[in-house]
mmCIF file of C-alpha atoms in Angstrom:
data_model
loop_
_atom_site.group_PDB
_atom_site.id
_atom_site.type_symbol
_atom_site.label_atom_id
_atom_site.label_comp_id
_atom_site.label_asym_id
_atom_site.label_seq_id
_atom_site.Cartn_x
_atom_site.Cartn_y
_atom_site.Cartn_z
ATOM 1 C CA UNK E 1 201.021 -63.296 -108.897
ATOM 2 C CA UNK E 2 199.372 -65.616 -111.296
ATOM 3 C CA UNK E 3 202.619 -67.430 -111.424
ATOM 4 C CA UNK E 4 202.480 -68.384 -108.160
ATOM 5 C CA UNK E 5 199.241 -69.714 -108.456
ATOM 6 C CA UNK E 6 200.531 -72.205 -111.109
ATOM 7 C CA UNK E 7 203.297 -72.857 -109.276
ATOM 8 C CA UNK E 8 201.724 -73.773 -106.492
ATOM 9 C CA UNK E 9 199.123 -75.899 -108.298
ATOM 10 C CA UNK E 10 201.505 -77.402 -110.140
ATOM 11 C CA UNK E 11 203.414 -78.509 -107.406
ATOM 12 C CA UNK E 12 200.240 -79.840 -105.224
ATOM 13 C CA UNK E 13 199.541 -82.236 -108.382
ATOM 14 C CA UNK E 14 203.228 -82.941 -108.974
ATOM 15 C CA UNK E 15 204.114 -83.658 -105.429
ATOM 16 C CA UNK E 16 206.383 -82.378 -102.949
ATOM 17 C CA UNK E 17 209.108 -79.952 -105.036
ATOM 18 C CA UNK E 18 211.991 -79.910 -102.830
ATOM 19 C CA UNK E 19 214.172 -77.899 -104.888
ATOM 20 C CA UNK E 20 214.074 -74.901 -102.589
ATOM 21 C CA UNK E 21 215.082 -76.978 -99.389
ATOM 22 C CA UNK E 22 218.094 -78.644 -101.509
ATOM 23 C CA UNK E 23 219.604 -75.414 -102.793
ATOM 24 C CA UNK E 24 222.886 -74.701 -101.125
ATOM 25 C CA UNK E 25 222.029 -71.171 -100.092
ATOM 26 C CA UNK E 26 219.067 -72.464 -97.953
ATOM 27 C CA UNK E 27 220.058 -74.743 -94.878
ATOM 28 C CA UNK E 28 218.861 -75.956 -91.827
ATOM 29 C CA UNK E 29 215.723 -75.181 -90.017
ATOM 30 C CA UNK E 30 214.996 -72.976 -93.381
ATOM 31 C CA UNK E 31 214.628 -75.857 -95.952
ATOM 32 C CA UNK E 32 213.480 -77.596 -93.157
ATOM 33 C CA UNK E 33 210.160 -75.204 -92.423
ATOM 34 C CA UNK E 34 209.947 -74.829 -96.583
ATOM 35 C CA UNK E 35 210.022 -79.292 -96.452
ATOM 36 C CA UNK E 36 206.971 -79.557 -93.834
ATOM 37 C CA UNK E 37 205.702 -76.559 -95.282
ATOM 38 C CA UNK E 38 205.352 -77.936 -99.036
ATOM 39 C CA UNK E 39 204.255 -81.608 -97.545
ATOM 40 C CA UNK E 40 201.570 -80.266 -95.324
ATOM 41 C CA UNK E 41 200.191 -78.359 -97.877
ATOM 42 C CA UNK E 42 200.255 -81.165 -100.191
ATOM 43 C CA UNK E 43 198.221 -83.084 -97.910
ATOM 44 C CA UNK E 44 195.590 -80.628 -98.083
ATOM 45 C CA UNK E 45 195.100 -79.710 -101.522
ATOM 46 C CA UNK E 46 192.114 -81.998 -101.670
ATOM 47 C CA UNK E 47 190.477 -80.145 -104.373
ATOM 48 C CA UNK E 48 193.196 -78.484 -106.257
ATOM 49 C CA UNK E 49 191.572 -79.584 -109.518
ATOM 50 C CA UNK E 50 188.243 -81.579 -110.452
ATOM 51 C CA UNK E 51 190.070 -85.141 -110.627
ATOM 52 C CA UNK E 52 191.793 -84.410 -107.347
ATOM 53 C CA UNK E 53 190.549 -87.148 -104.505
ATOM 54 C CA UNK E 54 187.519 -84.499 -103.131
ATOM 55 C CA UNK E 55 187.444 -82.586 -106.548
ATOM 56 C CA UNK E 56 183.308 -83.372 -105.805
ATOM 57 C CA UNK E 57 183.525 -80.568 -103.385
ATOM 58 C CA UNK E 58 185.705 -78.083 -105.233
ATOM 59 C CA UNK E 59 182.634 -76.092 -106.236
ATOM 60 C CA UNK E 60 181.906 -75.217 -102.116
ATOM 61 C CA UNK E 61 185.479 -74.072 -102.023
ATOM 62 C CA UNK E 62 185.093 -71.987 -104.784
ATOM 63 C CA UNK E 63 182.302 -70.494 -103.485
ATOM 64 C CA UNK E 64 184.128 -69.488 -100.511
ATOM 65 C CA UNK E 65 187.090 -68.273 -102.587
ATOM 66 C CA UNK E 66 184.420 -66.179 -104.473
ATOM 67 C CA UNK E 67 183.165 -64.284 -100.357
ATOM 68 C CA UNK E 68 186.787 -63.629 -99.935
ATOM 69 C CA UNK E 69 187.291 -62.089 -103.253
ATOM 70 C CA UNK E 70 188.579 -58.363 -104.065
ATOM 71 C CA UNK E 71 185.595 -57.670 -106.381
ATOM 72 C CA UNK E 72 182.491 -57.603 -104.129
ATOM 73 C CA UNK E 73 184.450 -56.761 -101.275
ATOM 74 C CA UNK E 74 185.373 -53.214 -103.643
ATOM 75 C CA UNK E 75 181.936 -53.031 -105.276
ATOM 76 C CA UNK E 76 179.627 -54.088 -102.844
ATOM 77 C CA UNK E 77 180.800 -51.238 -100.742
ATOM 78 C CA UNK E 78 181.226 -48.522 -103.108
ATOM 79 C CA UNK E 79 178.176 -49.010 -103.696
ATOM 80 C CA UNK E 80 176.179 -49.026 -100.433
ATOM 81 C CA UNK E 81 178.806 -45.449 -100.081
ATOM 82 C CA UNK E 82 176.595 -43.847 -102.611
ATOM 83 C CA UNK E 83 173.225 -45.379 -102.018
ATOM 84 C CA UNK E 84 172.914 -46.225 -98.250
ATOM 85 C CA UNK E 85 171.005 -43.519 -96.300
ATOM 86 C CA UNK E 86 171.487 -45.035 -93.306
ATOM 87 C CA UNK E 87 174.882 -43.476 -91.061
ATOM 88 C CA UNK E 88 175.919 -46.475 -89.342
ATOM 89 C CA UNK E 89 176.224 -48.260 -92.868
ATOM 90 C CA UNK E 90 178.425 -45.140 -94.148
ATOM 91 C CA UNK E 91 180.519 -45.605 -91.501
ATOM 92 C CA UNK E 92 181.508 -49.080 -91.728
ATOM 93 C CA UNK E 93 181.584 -48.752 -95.461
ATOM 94 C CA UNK E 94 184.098 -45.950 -95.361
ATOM 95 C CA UNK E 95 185.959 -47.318 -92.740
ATOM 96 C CA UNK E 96 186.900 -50.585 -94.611
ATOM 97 C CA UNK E 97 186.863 -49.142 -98.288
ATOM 98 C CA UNK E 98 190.022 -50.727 -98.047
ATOM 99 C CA UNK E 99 194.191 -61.082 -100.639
ATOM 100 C CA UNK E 100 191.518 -63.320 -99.488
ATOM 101 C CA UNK E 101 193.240 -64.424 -95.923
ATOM 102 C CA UNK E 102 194.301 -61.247 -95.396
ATOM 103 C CA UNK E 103 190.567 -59.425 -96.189
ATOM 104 C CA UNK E 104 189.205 -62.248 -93.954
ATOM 105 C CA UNK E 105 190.972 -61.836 -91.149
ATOM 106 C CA UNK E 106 191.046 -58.139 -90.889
ATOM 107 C CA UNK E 107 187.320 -57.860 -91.435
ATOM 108 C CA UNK E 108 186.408 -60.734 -88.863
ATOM 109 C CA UNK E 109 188.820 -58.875 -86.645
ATOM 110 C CA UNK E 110 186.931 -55.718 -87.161
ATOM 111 C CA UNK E 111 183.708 -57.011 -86.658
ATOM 112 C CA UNK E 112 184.762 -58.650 -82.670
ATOM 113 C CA UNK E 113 186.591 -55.752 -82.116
ATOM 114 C CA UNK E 114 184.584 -52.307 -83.418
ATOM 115 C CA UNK E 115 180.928 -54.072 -82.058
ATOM 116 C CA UNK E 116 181.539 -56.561 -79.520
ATOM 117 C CA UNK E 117 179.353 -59.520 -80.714
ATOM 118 C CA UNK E 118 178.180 -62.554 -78.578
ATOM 119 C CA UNK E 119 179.934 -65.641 -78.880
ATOM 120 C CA UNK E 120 178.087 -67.332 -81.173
ATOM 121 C CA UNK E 121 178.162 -63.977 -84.074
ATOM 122 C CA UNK E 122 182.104 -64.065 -83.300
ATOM 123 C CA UNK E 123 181.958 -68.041 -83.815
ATOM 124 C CA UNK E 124 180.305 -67.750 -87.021
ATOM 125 C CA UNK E 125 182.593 -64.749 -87.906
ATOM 126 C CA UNK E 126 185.824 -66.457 -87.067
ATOM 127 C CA UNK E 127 184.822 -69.892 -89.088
ATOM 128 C CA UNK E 128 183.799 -68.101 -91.834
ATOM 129 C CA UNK E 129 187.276 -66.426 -91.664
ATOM 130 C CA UNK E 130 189.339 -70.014 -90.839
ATOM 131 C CA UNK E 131 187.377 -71.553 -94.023
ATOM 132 C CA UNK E 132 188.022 -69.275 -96.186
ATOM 133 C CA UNK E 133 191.794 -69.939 -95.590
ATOM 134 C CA UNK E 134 191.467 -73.374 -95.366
ATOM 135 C CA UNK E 135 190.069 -72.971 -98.837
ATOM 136 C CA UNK E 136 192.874 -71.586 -100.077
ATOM 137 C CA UNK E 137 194.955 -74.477 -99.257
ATOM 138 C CA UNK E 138 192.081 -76.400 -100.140
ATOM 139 C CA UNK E 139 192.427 -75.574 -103.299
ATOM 140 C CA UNK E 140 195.653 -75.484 -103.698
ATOM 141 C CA UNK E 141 196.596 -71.642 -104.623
ATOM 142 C CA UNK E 142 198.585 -71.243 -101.310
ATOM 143 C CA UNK E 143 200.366 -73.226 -98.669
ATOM 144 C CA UNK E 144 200.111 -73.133 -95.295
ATOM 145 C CA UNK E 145 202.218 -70.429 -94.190
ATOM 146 C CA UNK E 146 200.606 -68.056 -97.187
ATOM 147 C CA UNK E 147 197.679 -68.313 -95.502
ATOM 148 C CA UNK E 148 198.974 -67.777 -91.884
ATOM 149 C CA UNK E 149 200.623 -64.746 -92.995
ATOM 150 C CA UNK E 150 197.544 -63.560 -94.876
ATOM 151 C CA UNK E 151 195.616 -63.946 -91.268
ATOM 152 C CA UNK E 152 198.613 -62.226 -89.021
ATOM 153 C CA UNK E 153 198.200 -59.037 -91.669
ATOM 154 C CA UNK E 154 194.605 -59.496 -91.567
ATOM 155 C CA UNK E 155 194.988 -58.849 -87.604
ATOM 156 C CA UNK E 156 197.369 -56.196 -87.827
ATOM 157 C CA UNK E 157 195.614 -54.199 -90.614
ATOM 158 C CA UNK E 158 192.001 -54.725 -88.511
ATOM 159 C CA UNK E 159 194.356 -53.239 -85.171
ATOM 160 C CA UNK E 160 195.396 -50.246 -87.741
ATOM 161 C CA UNK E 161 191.764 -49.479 -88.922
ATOM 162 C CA UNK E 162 190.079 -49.600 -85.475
ATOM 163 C CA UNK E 163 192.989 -47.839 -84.853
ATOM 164 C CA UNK E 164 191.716 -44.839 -86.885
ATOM 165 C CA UNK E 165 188.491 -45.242 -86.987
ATOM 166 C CA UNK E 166 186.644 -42.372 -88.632
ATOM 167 C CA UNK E 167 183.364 -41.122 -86.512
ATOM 168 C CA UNK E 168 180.661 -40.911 -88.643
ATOM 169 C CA UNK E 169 180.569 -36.783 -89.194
ATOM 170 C CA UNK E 170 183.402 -37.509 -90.748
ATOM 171 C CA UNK E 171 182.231 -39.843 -92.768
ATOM 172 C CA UNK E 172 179.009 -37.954 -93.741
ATOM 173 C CA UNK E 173 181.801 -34.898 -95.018
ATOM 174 C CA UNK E 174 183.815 -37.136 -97.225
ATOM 175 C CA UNK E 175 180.271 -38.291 -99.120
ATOM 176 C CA UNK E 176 179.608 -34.738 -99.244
ATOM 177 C CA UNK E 177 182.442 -33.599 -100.756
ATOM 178 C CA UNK E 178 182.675 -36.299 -103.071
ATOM 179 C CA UNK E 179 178.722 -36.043 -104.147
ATOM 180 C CA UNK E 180 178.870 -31.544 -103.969
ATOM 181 C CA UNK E 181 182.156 -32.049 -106.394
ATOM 182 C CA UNK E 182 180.598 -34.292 -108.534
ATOM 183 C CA UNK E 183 177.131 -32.329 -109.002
ATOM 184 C CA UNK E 184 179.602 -28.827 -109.767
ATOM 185 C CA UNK E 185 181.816 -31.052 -112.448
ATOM 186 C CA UNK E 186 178.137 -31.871 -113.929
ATOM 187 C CA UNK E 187 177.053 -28.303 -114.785
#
């Protein structure tokens, strides 16, 4: 993975590499889709490092790279798992204990589908979900169709998990066997 990211960078400050569309087993409407792929992409990277053109504004897209991240989105809710009190919370925290366009999607997803927001909550929801892949591009750690893919799984993962939803009696068992194993392992 962190070779891609390189690779990608690399190319966004290099240029358009066009060694994948030239390669004889890759023809047609392939190398074509890879060409405007790579070129599109290149457009975009407007802050794939600090001396790029809008480098002034990579910090905002970092920070956005940061709400997508797999760290708070592991922590945050193991955390409100063992703390929160409230059932609702449990639920939705057990439900999603689950890469950035891909987290984004599926949770924005969630959110319109499991509580049925107004427009303006689904608005905000779906921007925040549309920058954060925008960012990505942004960036320049992914190209376009990374990111589209990342927000197709996103949708199909969010269909899976409302999918199986777990009520929240269920929920409430899983913290209690979890918490009643964990106090008999301590004595």
């Amino acid at each position: 993975m962190a070779n891609k990211k390189h690779s990608v960078s690399k190319e966004m400050a290099n240029g358009c590499n066009t060694a994948d569309a030239q390669n004889p087993r890759t023809s047609g409407l392939f190398s074509q889709f890879i060409l405007l792929d790579q070129r599109w992409t290149n457009k975009w990277a407007l802050c794939a490092s600090d001396k790029s053109r809008y480098g002034v504004f990579r910090p905002i897209m970092k920070l956005l790279e940061i709400s997508g991240h797999g760290v708070p989105w592991i922590s945050i809710p193991l955390l409100l798992f063992v703390v929160s009190t409230d059932d609702y919370v449990l639920q939705m925290v057990t439900n999603l204990l689950l890469g950035h366009c891909t987290r984004a999607g599926m949770v924005t997803w969630i959110y319109i589908l499991t509580l049925d927001p107004a427009w303006l909550p689904s608005l905000a929801a779906t921007s925040w979900s549309l920058c954060i892949a925008l960012s990505r591009v942004i960036l320049g750690r992914h190209h376009f169709s990374d990111v589209a893919c990342g927000l197709l799984i996103g949708y199909l993962q969010a269909l899976v998990v409302c999918y199986f939803w777990l009520p929240i009696e269920t929920c409430q068992n899983i913290r209690q066997v979890i918490f009643y194993k964990s106090a008999i392992d301590e004595l």
